[in-house]
């Protein structure tokens, strides 16, 4: 990953601005803290590559039971270079630690994400 | 990692037998499920290396607030090849997702683990 | 309960195959672990009858805050022989331990389940 | 606040009866315990004003991840005299303790509540 | 169980008064609410026998991660007629729902309780 | 409270430096984030007085089940001007939302804090 691209640009891709506009509409200071502290401070630290960080993020959000943010970071993990198999392994790995219900809910988010990607890919160019 | 060594042998090292004896003293069937399902089935799956799995395990146990198991897997992560820096990054990364109290508690386990390792290393040969 | 019928067939009834097909569509290995470990290993153990196990399952899912799985096991508890009163007592009993919000959410799932059963029963034969 | 008005009448306002009817439809005894123990016993205790109690309630529900009850008590906090700023500060304050995902979910409830209030205020008299 | 004996007398046995004195030393009103609401209201409801209620209590406390109260109710379950096997089945049953770490912690409490009982039984009469 | 004194100086009092030294010994960057983000950014925001913030902190830590940090903030709440009664009301208030086990654990921390203060006050001047 080029040093010129921030972690949040990689993770959110073309949805970056829309996601931060939505956060700012909730609360501008909240959006600022998430951008400055969570992303531009913690995510940008050296010592762990972005793909690994996104797999950790998926695990944390699976454990918290936060379906919307989980879907964002399942997509982010794949944008950061994780294969579908690596994402599936990450979700399955949580089962012995936190039980099956949280894992089933996480795979439902992954299913929904993959279904939408398939629909987009098979859509006609101007669909 | 050689294919001849199981994930649980790498993670637990010379404490392997003691850990499973302690589990069996709690409940033999519980020990069996942890060995057969958690370790010999889930941990042995392909698609994610053991170091990454152990960093995920640390994250899950930090999130659950399980200090004893967390210490075991902090040690396990380092036995599986994670550097101290990678372990620290993994714990710090959780702060924006689950807050500082869980992260402080996790670093206290890491501190205790590192202190004991230092004490062991600086002890005289027959200490 | 006949020894020839598995716990999962009693709990899921005629929805059994649909439930496991949906799990397999999420991830075939996840579906396999839930079937082989959670159901065919843990649920089939002797020493506790299926009705009691399903009341425990309802309690665990109420505590986790997993509404969809809770509804499945509220239905499962009644299929395993629990009366509506026993299910209500199980949900109310959790209030002093985990507080009212989780209990209210659980009763909302029970309400939705009972409403659907009433609608089905009062529907004309070919409705 | 007049001593003649109960905490639950202040918090729920004109929705009071509807809320307790909905609870009674879930389970009459549950509704009774919430009314008698949670509201008429705990909420009516001296030593802490109702506005502070409602800010604490918002914090507890943010931490639990109970969006519907959270929205009820965000409204209740404002009915008990909290300004929108005080409510926002309460939600932001939780971020270092429980992380951003729970706080984002809480602000989404606040946004939805404020949007509805704006819609109501700008509606024509008989709208 | 005789109708003349309260659930809390069965569960706590000869430790009943000591337990409520300790609670009252924490806060007299807290002790009163636990006695009047949790025990004399919820526990005394008909529709579910005390043994089943205590197995549900063990499950709730395992899920919460409250080791001291869990030990009290593991003992309470056995005082209410649960066999050691039924208690073990209850703890094992939680594994697929909430994961192994909580279950291991619960069995550690059971182990500690059974060890103390063995020590007491094998002690000389005036030990 | 004077504007010249930071929230963390009020909350931690003469233990301030010791607390941050202990955090820095765990991890210097962790200590920096807690000081700069949690305290000097979030705690210093206008719109909510420090006493209310500390009561919210106690509630969050009670809900998380973090006994050590809870004790620090029970003390902090009283340093920020909360009476013992206000602190007790804050802890009791959580019972209907998160259940009694978390509240009992919180009062045990308060008891331990008050006992130590009494011991200190009744000690001879050079004790």
XYZ file of C-alpha atoms in Angstrom:
762
model
C 0.000 0.000 0.000
C 1.349 3.384 -0.971
C 2.235 5.688 1.890
C 0.216 8.379 0.192
C -3.083 6.624 0.762
C -4.581 6.667 4.251
C -5.947 3.524 5.884
C -9.441 4.994 5.828
C -9.260 5.635 2.082
C -8.270 2.022 1.475
C -10.919 0.605 3.811
C -13.839 2.768 2.727
C -12.886 3.182 -0.951
C -15.330 5.272 -2.955
C -17.706 5.285 0.033
C -15.187 7.232 2.149
C -16.759 10.662 1.842
C -20.320 9.392 2.188
C -19.400 7.504 5.402
C -17.766 10.548 6.999
C -20.606 12.810 5.897
C -23.051 10.445 7.567
C -20.935 10.458 10.758
C -20.732 14.266 10.697
C -24.507 14.439 10.341
C -24.744 12.389 13.537
C -22.273 14.634 15.372
C -19.376 16.634 13.901
C -17.136 16.105 16.941
C -17.814 12.369 16.922
C -16.835 12.243 13.245
C -13.691 14.200 14.023
C -12.619 11.870 16.841
C -13.197 8.778 14.692
C -11.198 10.306 11.832
C -8.354 11.788 13.904
C -8.001 9.270 16.728
C -9.325 5.937 15.439
C -8.145 6.225 11.844
C -5.376 8.802 11.492
C -3.705 7.920 14.801
C -4.359 4.264 15.659
C -4.851 2.738 12.197
C -1.786 4.540 10.801
C 0.611 3.168 13.397
C 3.436 1.009 12.075
C 4.017 -2.553 13.230
C 0.958 -4.299 11.853
C -0.194 -4.312 8.231
C -3.614 -3.016 7.266
C -4.970 -6.427 6.254
C -4.231 -7.844 9.696
C -5.741 -4.756 11.346
C -8.944 -5.223 9.346
C -9.192 -8.887 10.339
C -8.799 -7.772 13.966
C -11.503 -5.129 13.377
C -13.874 -7.802 12.032
C -13.208 -9.910 15.124
C -13.862 -7.000 17.483
C -17.113 -6.078 15.741
C -18.255 -9.705 15.630
C -17.623 -9.887 19.373
C -19.465 -6.596 20.035
C -22.407 -7.620 17.880
C -22.319 -4.466 15.689
C -23.668 -5.691 12.331
C -23.459 -2.475 10.286
C -19.887 -1.639 11.234
C -18.970 -5.291 10.775
C -20.155 -5.228 7.170
C -18.111 -2.068 6.538
C -14.966 -3.768 7.838
C -15.629 -7.102 6.092
C -15.535 -5.041 2.908
C -12.542 -3.123 4.274
C -10.644 -6.335 4.977
C -11.087 -7.424 1.377
C -10.116 -3.962 0.099
C -6.972 -4.218 2.238
C -6.049 -7.469 0.531
C -7.740 -10.241 2.507
C -9.137 -13.057 0.421
C -12.688 -14.276 0.964
C -11.164 -17.396 2.529
C -9.135 -15.352 5.029
C -12.255 -13.451 6.033
C -14.220 -16.702 6.455
C -11.401 -18.201 8.555
C -11.400 -15.100 10.752
C -15.131 -15.393 11.435
C -15.043 -19.174 12.016
C -12.078 -18.786 14.357
C -14.202 -16.775 16.787
C -16.663 -19.642 17.401
C -14.769 -21.440 20.197
C -14.146 -18.105 21.946
C -17.522 -16.364 21.777
C -19.934 -19.049 20.607
C -21.921 -19.691 17.431
C -24.680 -17.034 17.597
C -22.257 -14.132 17.088
C -20.515 -16.060 14.283
C -23.761 -16.842 12.473
C -24.731 -13.162 12.641
C -21.325 -12.216 11.203
C -21.635 -14.651 8.299
C -25.070 -13.201 7.543
C -23.361 -9.821 7.047
C -20.705 -11.408 4.836
C -23.424 -13.173 2.788
C -25.254 -9.904 2.273
C -22.026 -8.178 1.232
C -21.043 -10.922 -1.244
C -24.553 -11.049 -2.713
C -24.457 -7.341 -3.425
C -21.026 -7.587 -5.011
C -22.224 -10.403 -7.275
C -25.298 -8.389 -8.251
C -23.120 -5.389 -9.103
C -20.673 -7.421 -11.137
C -23.353 -9.144 -13.179
C -25.276 -5.941 -13.784
C -25.126 -4.384 -17.241
C -22.611 -1.504 -17.530
C -25.142 1.248 -17.045
C -27.367 -0.752 -14.666
C 5.785 -24.329 11.279
C 6.295 -27.996 10.666
C 3.174 -29.953 9.842
C 4.151 -32.418 12.511
C 3.594 -29.971 15.345
C 0.041 -29.141 16.338
C -1.115 -25.564 16.923
C -1.678 -26.342 20.591
C 1.878 -27.628 21.014
C 3.247 -24.406 19.522
C 0.967 -22.148 21.559
C 1.348 -23.876 24.925
C 4.941 -25.058 24.539
C 6.281 -26.973 27.529
C 3.119 -26.042 29.474
C 0.932 -28.039 27.060
C 0.452 -31.124 29.199
C -0.015 -29.177 32.422
C -2.700 -26.979 30.794
C -4.678 -29.957 29.503
C -4.307 -31.811 32.799
C -5.741 -28.787 34.577
C -8.646 -28.667 32.090
C -9.276 -32.385 32.535
C -9.339 -31.904 36.312
C -12.101 -29.345 35.774
C -14.066 -31.678 33.495
C -12.744 -34.393 31.190
C -15.379 -33.797 28.518
C -14.729 -30.047 28.551
C -11.013 -30.723 28.061
C -11.841 -33.083 25.207
C -14.036 -30.556 23.405
C -11.413 -27.818 23.733
C -8.716 -30.144 22.410
C -10.739 -31.767 19.624
C -12.981 -28.931 18.478
C -11.230 -25.666 19.382
C -7.652 -26.774 18.746
C -7.520 -29.845 16.521
C -10.418 -28.747 14.300
C -10.638 -24.943 14.201
C -7.021 -23.952 14.884
C -5.692 -26.510 12.371
C -7.740 -25.194 9.463
C -5.760 -23.860 6.511
C -6.167 -20.330 5.193
C -4.789 -18.293 8.087
C -1.361 -18.666 9.675
C -0.997 -19.444 13.376
C 0.502 -16.056 14.256
C -2.523 -14.242 12.848
C -4.870 -16.683 14.615
C -3.147 -15.957 17.932
C -3.446 -12.194 17.430
C -7.166 -12.748 16.760
C -7.350 -14.880 19.923
C -5.770 -12.076 21.969
C -8.325 -9.650 20.570
C -11.243 -11.954 21.374
C -10.032 -12.520 24.944
C -9.363 -8.806 25.475
C -12.915 -8.131 24.332
C -14.357 -10.861 26.582
C -12.358 -9.684 29.574
C -10.794 -13.115 30.296
C -7.403 -12.233 31.846
C -6.009 -15.735 32.450
C -6.741 -17.056 28.982
C -5.506 -13.760 27.530
C -2.114 -14.219 29.167
C -1.892 -17.750 27.790
C -2.537 -16.489 24.261
C -0.264 -13.431 24.569
C 2.466 -15.983 25.251
C 1.055 -18.159 22.469
C 1.170 -15.289 19.972
C 4.862 -14.764 20.695
C 5.547 -18.513 20.494
C 3.814 -18.493 17.099
C 6.185 -15.806 15.866
C 4.604 -12.473 16.799
C 7.042 -9.823 17.979
C 6.377 -7.897 21.170
C 5.577 -4.898 18.966
C 2.959 -6.825 16.996
C 1.314 -7.921 20.226
C 1.319 -4.340 21.547
C -0.172 -3.073 18.277
C -2.898 -5.702 18.490
C -3.885 -4.606 21.995
C -3.735 -0.868 21.214
C -5.794 -1.393 18.074
C -8.752 -2.541 20.170
C -9.058 0.797 22.023
C -11.264 2.644 19.498
C -13.537 -0.401 19.212
C -14.050 -1.491 22.830
C -12.619 1.375 24.886
C -9.599 1.834 27.140
C -10.536 -0.194 30.262
C -10.352 -3.535 28.446
C -7.072 -2.474 26.785
C -5.464 -1.390 30.068
C -6.422 -4.752 31.599
C -4.863 -6.541 28.629
C -1.584 -4.620 28.894
C -1.460 -5.509 32.595
C -1.458 -9.177 31.552
C 1.274 -8.512 28.982
C 3.333 -6.634 31.603
C 3.047 -9.547 34.017
C 4.054 -11.998 31.280
C 7.083 -9.948 30.181
C 8.197 -9.403 33.789
C 8.196 -13.126 34.415
C 10.138 -13.807 31.226
C 12.752 -11.229 32.218
C 13.038 -12.742 35.696
C 13.532 -16.193 34.191
C 16.126 -15.037 31.702
C 18.187 -13.164 34.292
C 18.033 -15.984 36.827
C 21.193 -18.007 37.392
C 21.248 -21.336 35.482
C 20.075 -23.446 38.399
C 17.857 -20.717 39.929
C -38.901 -38.313 23.316
C -37.965 -41.273 21.211
C -34.281 -42.054 21.022
C -34.639 -42.188 17.277
C -35.307 -38.478 16.961
C -32.408 -36.073 17.305
C -32.597 -32.979 19.477
C -32.318 -30.785 16.402
C -35.269 -32.503 14.728
C -37.427 -31.909 17.816
C -36.307 -28.282 18.232
C -36.553 -27.208 14.588
C -39.476 -29.445 13.544
C -40.490 -29.065 9.926
C -38.129 -26.069 9.629
C -35.089 -28.290 10.281
C -33.915 -28.652 6.699
C -34.576 -25.028 5.807
C -32.548 -23.843 8.841
C -29.542 -25.997 7.998
C -29.742 -25.050 4.317
C -29.642 -21.395 5.323
C -26.625 -22.060 7.571
C -24.863 -23.958 4.786
C -25.487 -21.029 2.425
C -23.678 -18.819 4.945
C -20.768 -21.247 5.244
C -20.796 -25.043 4.837
C -18.156 -25.604 7.529
C -19.999 -23.371 9.991
C -23.172 -25.377 9.352
C -21.233 -28.588 9.882
C -19.768 -27.455 13.210
C -23.170 -26.330 14.496
C -24.743 -29.642 13.467
C -21.926 -31.947 14.626
C -20.613 -30.141 17.705
C -23.453 -27.983 19.061
C -26.342 -30.336 18.254
C -25.143 -33.906 17.716
C -22.493 -33.746 20.446
C -23.539 -31.274 23.159
C -27.337 -31.354 22.864
C -27.395 -35.182 22.720
C -25.495 -35.655 25.974
C -27.390 -37.469 28.722
C -27.997 -35.957 32.138
C -30.353 -33.107 31.299
C -33.659 -33.404 29.422
C -34.228 -31.491 26.199
C -36.889 -29.198 27.691
C -34.453 -27.981 30.352
C -31.716 -27.557 27.739
C -34.022 -25.394 25.627
C -34.915 -23.207 28.616
C -31.168 -22.777 29.228
C -30.716 -21.930 25.531
C -33.420 -19.252 25.770
C -31.634 -17.787 28.803
C -28.264 -17.747 27.045
C -29.698 -16.075 23.943
C -31.633 -13.528 26.025
C -28.382 -12.698 27.804
C -26.440 -12.433 24.513
C -29.121 -10.291 22.907
C -29.544 -12.526 19.811
C -33.193 -12.019 18.844
C -33.429 -14.324 15.821
C -31.835 -17.331 17.484
C -33.876 -16.610 20.615
C -37.120 -16.895 18.671
C -35.970 -20.210 17.199
C -35.298 -21.596 20.674
C -38.465 -20.158 22.250
C -40.268 -22.253 19.635
C -37.845 -25.109 20.313
C -38.552 -24.997 24.048
C -42.267 -25.386 23.382
C -41.643 -28.176 20.875
C -39.544 -29.915 23.548
C -42.487 -29.827 25.946
C -42.235 -26.494 27.774
C -45.547 -24.785 28.419
C -46.019 -21.118 27.549
C -45.978 -20.441 31.299
C -42.609 -22.172 31.737
C -41.153 -20.105 28.904
C -42.535 -16.887 30.416
C -41.108 -17.808 33.826
C -37.725 -18.449 32.241
C -37.652 -15.019 30.619
C -38.929 -13.182 33.739
C -36.386 -14.999 35.899
C -33.534 -13.312 34.037
C -34.605 -9.778 35.045
C -32.802 -9.584 38.418
C -29.637 -10.995 36.837
C -29.328 -9.045 33.581
C -31.892 -6.262 33.899
C -35.169 -5.412 32.168
C -34.043 -4.275 28.676
C -32.874 -7.749 27.646
C -36.052 -9.298 29.115
C -38.358 -6.881 27.286
C -36.560 -7.675 24.015
C -37.019 -11.400 24.691
C -40.747 -11.054 25.384
C -41.088 -9.128 22.110
C -39.736 -12.224 20.322
C -42.138 -14.467 22.251
C -45.057 -12.138 21.379
C -44.152 -12.275 17.702
C -43.909 -16.070 17.834
C -47.255 -16.512 19.609
C -48.980 -14.066 17.266
C -47.844 -16.048 14.257
C -48.969 -19.316 15.798
C -52.403 -17.846 16.508
C -52.657 -16.551 12.941
C -51.749 -19.984 11.592
C -54.219 -21.811 13.811
C -57.127 -19.517 12.958
C -56.402 -19.586 9.249
C -58.731 -21.628 7.052
C -57.422 -25.134 6.216
C -55.969 -24.201 2.860
C -55.093 -20.610 3.876
C -40.612 19.003 38.763
C -43.768 18.869 40.848
C -43.870 16.133 43.441
C -47.277 15.158 42.122
C -45.889 13.917 38.834
C -44.148 10.550 38.729
C -40.797 10.057 37.024
C -42.405 7.784 34.454
C -45.009 10.419 33.551
C -42.249 12.973 32.959
C -40.062 10.576 30.970
C -42.752 9.042 28.777
C -45.040 12.095 28.507
C -48.143 11.518 26.392
C -46.727 8.111 25.344
C -46.885 6.828 28.936
C -50.071 4.803 28.638
C -49.211 3.415 25.225
C -45.791 2.259 26.476
C -47.227 0.450 29.483
C -50.014 -1.086 27.395
C -47.386 -2.450 25.033
C -45.413 -3.868 27.976
C -48.572 -5.436 29.443
C -49.310 -7.037 26.063
C -45.866 -8.652 26.259
C -46.442 -9.865 29.818
C -48.584 -8.275 32.532
C -46.224 -9.274 35.356
C -43.219 -7.904 33.481
C -45.053 -4.600 33.018
C -45.913 -4.576 36.721
C -42.304 -5.153 37.813
C -41.006 -2.412 35.513
C -43.640 0.015 36.795
C -43.422 -0.876 40.497
C -39.746 -1.707 40.923
C -37.833 0.133 38.176
C -39.959 3.303 38.083
C -41.987 3.717 41.264
C -39.232 2.401 43.557
C -35.807 3.079 42.030
C -36.515 6.151 39.879
C -38.465 7.861 42.707
C -35.622 7.638 45.222
C -34.286 10.948 46.498
C -30.643 11.935 46.187
C -30.297 12.321 42.420
C -32.407 14.524 40.166
C -34.390 13.051 37.298
C -32.275 14.717 34.591
C -29.112 13.080 35.932
C -30.900 9.719 36.241
C -31.972 9.936 32.591
C -28.419 10.712 31.456
C -27.283 7.647 33.423
C -30.072 5.625 31.765
C -28.876 6.722 28.311
C -25.346 5.648 29.230
C -26.511 2.246 30.474
C -28.572 1.608 27.346
C -25.760 2.772 25.056
C -23.474 0.318 26.839
C -26.024 -2.524 26.588
C -26.686 -1.839 22.921
C -30.495 -1.537 23.317
C -31.486 0.930 20.579
C -35.250 1.118 21.156
C -35.045 1.714 24.891
C -32.182 4.144 24.298
C -34.354 6.282 22.040
C -37.090 6.325 24.692
C -34.642 7.582 27.304
C -32.931 10.087 24.996
C -36.395 11.628 24.682
C -36.904 11.141 28.434
C -33.663 12.955 29.232
C -34.813 15.969 27.235
C -38.264 15.851 28.833
C -36.536 15.819 32.236
C -34.705 19.024 31.347
C -31.502 17.942 29.597
C -30.465 20.135 26.679
C -29.537 18.575 23.351
C -25.932 19.520 24.150
C -26.020 17.668 27.483
C -27.363 14.576 25.743
C -24.653 14.782 23.069
C -21.962 15.194 25.722
C -23.294 12.140 27.541
C -23.069 9.987 24.422
C -19.617 11.285 23.395
C -18.330 10.746 26.928
C -18.858 6.999 26.593
C -16.413 6.649 23.666
C -13.176 6.247 25.662
C -14.890 3.720 27.962
C -16.791 1.464 25.544
C -15.461 2.438 22.114
C -16.922 4.162 19.057
C -19.307 1.530 17.612
C -21.733 1.758 20.550
C -21.510 5.575 20.457
C -22.209 5.766 16.723
C -25.258 3.524 17.191
C -26.483 5.804 20.001
C -26.114 8.955 17.901
C -28.100 7.245 15.131
C -30.981 6.917 17.620
C -30.613 10.561 18.637
C -30.578 11.636 14.959
C -33.763 9.675 14.296
C -35.431 11.223 17.361
C -34.437 14.783 16.439
C -35.511 14.301 12.822
C -38.959 13.203 13.923
C -39.297 16.142 16.300
C -38.340 18.556 13.515
C -40.856 16.936 11.190
C -43.595 17.264 13.804
C -42.796 20.891 14.581
C -42.800 21.950 10.964
C -45.994 20.076 10.145
C -49.187 22.097 9.645
C -51.489 22.190 12.714
C -53.727 19.366 11.554
C -50.971 17.454 9.778
C -39.638 -28.575 49.158
C -41.925 -27.420 51.934
C -43.936 -24.293 51.207
C -42.758 -22.944 54.542
C -39.170 -22.586 53.397
C -38.268 -19.673 51.135
C -36.185 -20.122 47.999
C -33.401 -18.044 49.535
C -33.265 -20.270 52.636
C -32.902 -23.351 50.441
C -30.290 -21.771 48.161
C -28.128 -20.155 50.825
C -28.654 -22.728 53.620
C -26.794 -21.952 56.823
C -24.985 -19.089 55.015
C -28.273 -17.218 54.488
C -27.912 -14.699 57.298
C -24.232 -14.097 56.675
C -24.905 -13.414 52.974
C -27.645 -10.886 53.678
C -25.585 -9.232 56.415
C -22.765 -8.795 53.926
C -25.178 -7.302 51.371
C -26.626 -4.953 54.002
C -23.096 -3.826 54.900
C -22.652 -2.885 51.235
C -25.957 -1.002 51.136
C -29.113 -1.670 53.148
C -31.452 -0.678 50.306
C -29.582 -2.886 47.844
C -29.932 -5.808 50.247
C -33.630 -5.051 50.599
C -34.244 -4.997 46.848
C -32.386 -8.262 46.332
C -34.351 -9.910 49.151
C -37.781 -8.479 48.299
C -37.678 -8.286 44.508
C -35.156 -10.891 43.313
C -35.860 -13.569 45.924
C -39.256 -13.062 47.560
C -40.972 -11.921 44.355
C -39.271 -13.476 41.314
C -37.812 -16.681 42.793
C -41.088 -17.485 44.622
C -43.239 -17.389 41.485
C -44.969 -20.639 40.558
C -44.487 -22.342 37.197
C -40.856 -23.388 37.419
C -39.272 -25.497 40.155
C -36.379 -24.182 42.219
C -33.849 -26.635 40.783
C -34.542 -25.433 37.241
C -34.395 -21.791 38.397
C -30.970 -22.409 39.937
C -29.658 -24.020 36.744
C -30.890 -20.939 34.864
C -29.155 -18.736 37.467
C -25.880 -20.599 36.929
C -26.225 -20.064 33.184
C -26.919 -16.347 33.583
C -23.942 -15.864 35.914
C -21.649 -17.903 33.653
C -22.709 -15.664 30.768
C -22.176 -12.472 32.822
C -18.791 -13.630 34.063
C -19.606 -13.141 37.783
C -17.478 -15.805 39.529
C -18.471 -15.182 43.169
C -22.201 -15.174 42.577
C -21.788 -18.153 40.261
C -20.208 -20.194 43.037
C -23.064 -19.271 45.367
C -25.614 -20.511 42.842
C -23.664 -23.653 41.890
C -23.981 -24.535 45.571
C -27.599 -23.334 45.506
C -28.411 -25.575 42.535
C -27.138 -28.598 44.419
C -29.010 -27.577 47.567
C -32.157 -27.298 45.427
C -31.718 -30.904 44.296
C -29.494 -30.746 41.210
C -26.955 -33.547 40.952
C -23.325 -32.773 40.221
C -23.929 -34.235 36.751
C -26.843 -31.872 36.083
C -24.691 -28.912 37.106
C -21.856 -30.079 34.845
C -24.272 -30.536 31.941
C -25.598 -27.021 32.484
C -22.121 -25.504 32.315
C -21.026 -27.578 29.299
C -24.247 -26.720 27.477
C -23.259 -23.041 27.418
C -20.105 -23.648 25.353
C -21.663 -23.525 21.859
C -23.601 -20.378 22.811
C -21.001 -18.235 24.607
C -17.695 -19.999 23.924
C -15.178 -21.909 26.021
C -13.509 -19.159 28.110
C -16.656 -18.441 30.139
C -17.265 -22.188 30.572
C -13.710 -22.873 31.768
C -14.063 -20.041 34.317
C -17.343 -21.552 35.520
C -15.848 -25.022 35.967
C -13.025 -23.451 37.980
C -15.669 -22.179 40.413
C -17.313 -25.609 40.531
C -13.919 -27.260 41.153
C -13.214 -24.877 44.027
C -16.658 -25.551 45.520
C -16.334 -29.344 45.252
C -12.805 -29.274 46.694
C -14.010 -27.389 49.742
C -16.919 -29.772 50.244
C -14.552 -32.746 50.085
C -12.226 -31.085 52.581
C -15.130 -30.457 54.959
C -16.479 -33.981 54.679
C -13.121 -35.601 55.345
C -12.302 -33.296 58.249
C -12.502 -34.722 61.773
C -15.790 -33.954 63.619
C -14.429 -30.982 65.548
C -12.028 -29.855 62.805
C -13.521 24.065 39.939
C -10.786 26.373 38.781
C -10.127 26.422 35.073
C -6.468 25.988 35.844
C -6.908 22.477 37.153
C -7.414 19.658 34.677
C -10.141 17.053 35.081
C -7.530 14.358 35.588
C -5.863 16.303 38.401
C -9.195 16.647 40.195
C -10.168 12.997 39.659
C -6.847 11.393 40.550
C -5.680 13.930 43.165
C -2.321 13.135 44.708
C -2.370 9.740 42.926
C -2.280 11.428 39.509
C 1.403 10.957 38.755
C 1.527 7.443 40.137
C -1.456 6.420 37.967
C 0.068 7.787 34.765
C 3.456 6.300 35.597
C 1.794 2.913 35.992
C 0.018 3.368 32.633
C 3.278 4.401 30.953
C 4.962 1.299 32.367
C 2.261 -0.754 30.632
C 2.716 1.087 27.350
C 3.823 4.692 26.797
C 1.564 5.206 23.771
C -1.435 3.802 25.625
C -0.757 6.226 28.479
C -0.472 9.068 25.972
C -3.808 8.255 24.294
C -5.605 8.011 27.628
C -4.132 11.345 28.747
C -4.552 13.225 25.473
C -7.766 11.763 24.079
C -9.767 10.435 27.037
C -8.829 13.116 29.577
C -7.529 16.243 27.874
C -9.954 16.055 24.957
C -13.177 14.315 26.024
C -13.233 15.060 29.766
C -12.388 18.746 29.206
C -15.305 19.389 26.854
C -17.819 21.969 28.024
C -21.509 21.182 28.429
C -21.453 18.725 31.327
C -19.892 19.309 34.741
C -17.158 17.030 36.045
C -19.303 15.560 38.835
C -21.900 14.371 36.314
C -19.153 13.015 34.045
C -17.732 11.001 36.939
C -21.146 9.546 37.797
C -21.455 8.536 34.119
C -17.952 7.015 34.306
C -18.972 4.948 37.354
C -22.021 3.720 35.470
C -19.987 2.755 32.409
C -17.400 0.887 34.489
C -20.103 -0.863 36.536
C -21.682 -1.990 33.260
C -18.328 -3.154 31.841
C -17.430 -4.991 35.032
C -14.018 -3.268 35.468
C -13.520 -3.245 39.253
C -10.160 -1.466 39.494
C -11.055 1.418 37.215
C -14.453 1.621 38.903
C -12.823 2.188 42.288
C -10.646 4.937 40.802
C -13.718 6.735 39.462
C -15.837 6.205 42.598
C -13.060 8.118 44.351
C -12.944 10.552 41.412
C -16.684 11.203 41.638
C -16.335 12.161 45.296
C -13.290 14.325 44.537
C -15.366 16.066 41.859
C -18.012 16.932 44.439
C -20.411 13.977 44.513
C -21.684 13.044 47.957
C -21.579 9.445 49.131
C -25.360 9.397 48.705
C -25.133 10.512 45.073
C -22.621 7.775 44.371
C -24.833 5.158 46.057
C -27.859 6.358 44.063
C -25.857 6.086 40.855
C -24.924 2.472 41.575
C -28.422 1.463 42.720
C -29.940 3.104 39.654
C -28.162 0.625 37.391
C -29.914 -2.418 38.899
C -33.071 -2.389 36.737
C -30.958 -1.879 33.608
C -28.110 -4.372 34.044
C -29.200 -6.538 36.988
C -27.982 -7.026 40.552
C -24.679 -8.922 40.099
C -22.901 -5.954 38.501
C -24.356 -3.620 41.157
C -23.253 -5.826 44.060
C -19.731 -5.942 42.599
C -19.741 -2.137 42.322
C -20.831 -1.657 45.948
C -18.034 -3.999 47.022
C -15.580 -1.559 45.410
C -17.265 1.380 47.137
C -17.148 -0.471 50.480
C -13.431 -1.124 50.059
C -12.816 2.524 49.174
C -14.807 3.872 52.142
C -13.145 1.421 54.536
C -9.710 2.616 53.497
C -10.701 6.259 53.860
C -12.017 5.592 57.378
C -8.812 3.783 58.290
C -6.737 6.711 57.009
C -8.802 9.315 58.849
C -8.673 7.499 62.166
C -4.947 6.804 61.915
C -2.591 8.782 64.140
C -0.936 11.764 62.398
C 2.297 9.965 61.615
C 0.616 6.563 61.086
